[in-house]
Amino acid sequence: MANMNPKKNPMPVQDSAVRSRNFDEVALGYTAEQAMDEAKRCLNCKNRPCVAGCPVKIYIPDFIARVAEGDFAGAYRIIAEASSLPAVCGRVCPQENQCEGKCVRGIKGEPVAIGRLERFVADWHNANASGSVERPAANGHKVAVIGSGPAGLACAGDLAKKGYAVTVFEALHLAGGVLVYGIPEFRLPKAIVQKEIEGLKALGVEVVTNTVVGKTVSIDELMQEQGFEAVFIGTGAGLPKFMGIPGENLKGVYSANEFLTRINLMKAYRADSTTPVQHAKRVAVVGGGNVAMDAARCAKRLGAEVYIVYRRGMEELPARREEIEHAMEEGIVFKTLCNPTEILGYRNEGDRRDPKNGFVTGMKCVEMELGEPDASGRRRPVVKEGSEFVLEVDSVIMALGTSPNPLIKSTTKGLATEKWGGIVANEQGLTSREGIWAGGDAVTGAATVILAMGAGKNAAAAIDTYLQGK
Amino acid sequence: MFEILKKQELNPTVTRMDIYAPAVAKKAEPGQFIILRTHADGERIPLTIADFDRETGRVTVIFQVVGATTERLNHMNVGDCLQDFVGPLGRATHTDGLRKVAVVGGGVGCAIAYPVAKKLHSLGCEVHAIVGFRSKELVILEKEFEENSTRTVKMSDDGSWGTQGLVTDALRTLIESGEQYDEVITIGPLVMMKFVCALATKYGVKCVASMNPIMIDGTGMCGGCRLSVGGKTVFACVDGPEFDGALIDFDEAIERSSMYRDFERHRYEESCNLFAKEVE
Ligand SMILES: Cc1cc2nc3c(=O)[nH]c(=O)nc-3n(C[C@H](O)[C@H](O)[C@H](O)COP(=O)(O)OP(=O)(O)OC[C@H]3O[C@@H](n4cnc5c(N)ncnc54)[C@H](O)[C@@H]3O)c2cc1C
Ligand code: FES
């Protein structure tokens, strides 16, 4: 009999007062009993709207049925057919817009907690599965993967399983892309990402860090001199945007990428870190996406009072619902319908050597109201006359979005890109150059982990077809 | 791994190290830099490529001990390996079409000025190297500059080496005596570069300055290295490190460079204490 409780089994979480002072994972995960109880809420409906909502088409009701029976290994096998990174996606997917957004149970109550179940199954697998993977027989073909974010990792994994000799080239000293430098530990423990990468290495994937493709080596050299027959570009969208308002280069103004990289990749939150980060008293984070929430919640954990400044309304915040809720519980203040116009800094005219000179003291903002709908169909925010005010802060973090880094384009002959920098690629990820595929944020612009992973898998299948036909 | 092949103390606080990094050596050009970490959990620090040898895979860096990481690096020895070493990053010095250039270096910045002078000299360009140090004990690369320039002008603040005075004094004298440069290239402390650029601009000579702001990734991903040049925000690690000196907002750059001064001083003192204990 289905469990007809209209509400999800609540996710056990660290208490908000405690967690807003540490970097440990916020959501603790279901127990086996909670997972089985939640799984019984699934009606196993015939037309499976949830599957249609999943960007990689996981057979959701099937895996949930296994969970309900307590067959967690079976559930894992079903998920793994479609997803390379379930422990990651279970934690960071915007389920409310995808599978759970389509769930029939969501019409009269809360949808089945598909994301939480996915996470449960993946964590169960990581804790219980026997480690030994069989290395597939080599098929003699070499493929290069550039970038080690979810797109690159998924592509490398699928190709390695088919016997390709895959080398992943990563610019930073650590593999994982946004999963290690952007998304914080309290939302996605780095040990999980590490485990995925160890898994790839066990399959024979070679991970070469400290290699900036386009600088250290070019794609053409990889293909012509080093014998790679196909290349997958998964270099993400790492180039931060600024607003272009006065005062953006004052001390205490960060791009979210810088702030998060200092904290996540360089561990600046630890007392013994050699990398500094400002421990501000009052921080304004400009933007409303996941990146803004992550930056805000990190700043909170470093001890600041934190404001999210976003020019549209609460309803329009593009971040995952759960992150917004967690941020509010942690005491982050949302100043929506609010737009910065200038960042103010300290200036002691009498003493040019005053060490406080050039540090942020506040941010000038205007209030907004919603006007006519714009091209995206969302009502366009317009400035409310005479609403200017100063938000007193000593640090500002710009989380306005990112675009692809132009390096690959500028160093790869004949690689077509869009005006905004995205690499042009077809459904399978094939670019304008034979033998070169691309996927993830490098193609779509900043999007999601699951879309990047899906693009990596699609490209892996296409590369396999290409090289087998050669 | 990135093995230290050779280590040489150039003066009490400046060290030269050869690192085995064949992929970097293969692509390196003067003006570019690398980022290294001494150990896992270490900080990422940028250092300019002072020299390289494509055949042997050697990359030379010259650094001044100014903080915890350079202190730690200075305690490493031949045979030790660096954790990470990535490059070459940034754009190479533009040398095309230059026939007569003044290369103005100050302090440890001379380590960066030297490969530029060497490259220009090898291309047959007339190079006037104006190099300045606080005093004689701090002089580095004296012989290298003499061998790789048409003329070497030596300046020191206290007169203990070469002529007493600032590099700007020497540059002014040369320009006023009728030397006509296609370009002035300057590398050194920000305040020095600010005045060199102002001087060159005043005399209508194009001036290029090599900037070294705080960096993390060095790939254009964080924007921490941003500067204002001609009123536009640029990222030194990918758009530079060299920029048109007449357009750089030096005052802003000077201010930004002090962002973490307290933190760095604190860490440096800690690491000095740590090393002092190890020695005891
Ligand atoms: C703070 C933050 C929070 C996010 N939260 C979520 C979330 O909750 N849910 C969600 O679904 N999505 C989230 N996203 C978006 C998601 O992380 C990205 O869409 C996804 O990581 C894109 O994957 P990718 O593989 O395309 O690129 P990336 O993860 O960006 O990886 C690209 C990798 O390529 C490397 N690289 C770049 N250029 C080169 C080069 N020239 N040579 C070698 N290597 C190179 C980079 O260093 C990087 O490691 C978030 C993003 C950020 C920044
Ligand atoms: S160092 Fe991060 S963008 Fe330049």
mmCIF file of C-alpha atoms and ligand atoms in Angstrom, chain B residues 214-225 235 237, ligand 2:
data_model
loop_
_atom_site.group_PDB
_atom_site.id
_atom_site.type_symbol
_atom_site.label_atom_id
_atom_site.label_comp_id
_atom_site.label_asym_id
_atom_site.label_seq_id
_atom_site.Cartn_x
_atom_site.Cartn_y
_atom_site.Cartn_z
ATOM 1 C CA ILE B 214 47.451 39.348 -6.052
ATOM 2 C CA MET B 215 46.439 36.220 -7.987
ATOM 3 C CA ILE B 216 44.864 32.865 -7.267
ATOM 4 C CA ASP B 217 44.122 30.761 -10.329
ATOM 5 C CA GLY B 218 45.973 32.730 -12.997
ATOM 6 C CA THR B 219 43.495 31.590 -15.660
ATOM 7 C CA GLY B 220 40.949 34.413 -15.616
ATOM 8 C CA MET B 221 38.530 32.591 -13.343
ATOM 9 C CA CYS B 222 38.484 34.731 -10.185
ATOM 10 C CA GLY B 223 39.079 38.354 -11.137
ATOM 11 C CA GLY B 224 41.174 38.896 -8.021
ATOM 12 C CA CYS B 225 44.012 40.192 -10.192
ATOM 13 C CA PHE B 235 42.543 40.755 -15.541
ATOM 14 C CA CYS B 237 46.731 37.099 -15.419
HETATM 15 S S1 FES C 2 44.249 35.374 -10.930
HETATM 16 FE FE1 FES C 2 42.180 34.810 -10.976
HETATM 17 S S2 FES C 2 41.515 35.874 -12.696
HETATM 18 FE FE2 FES C 2 43.568 36.423 -12.625
#
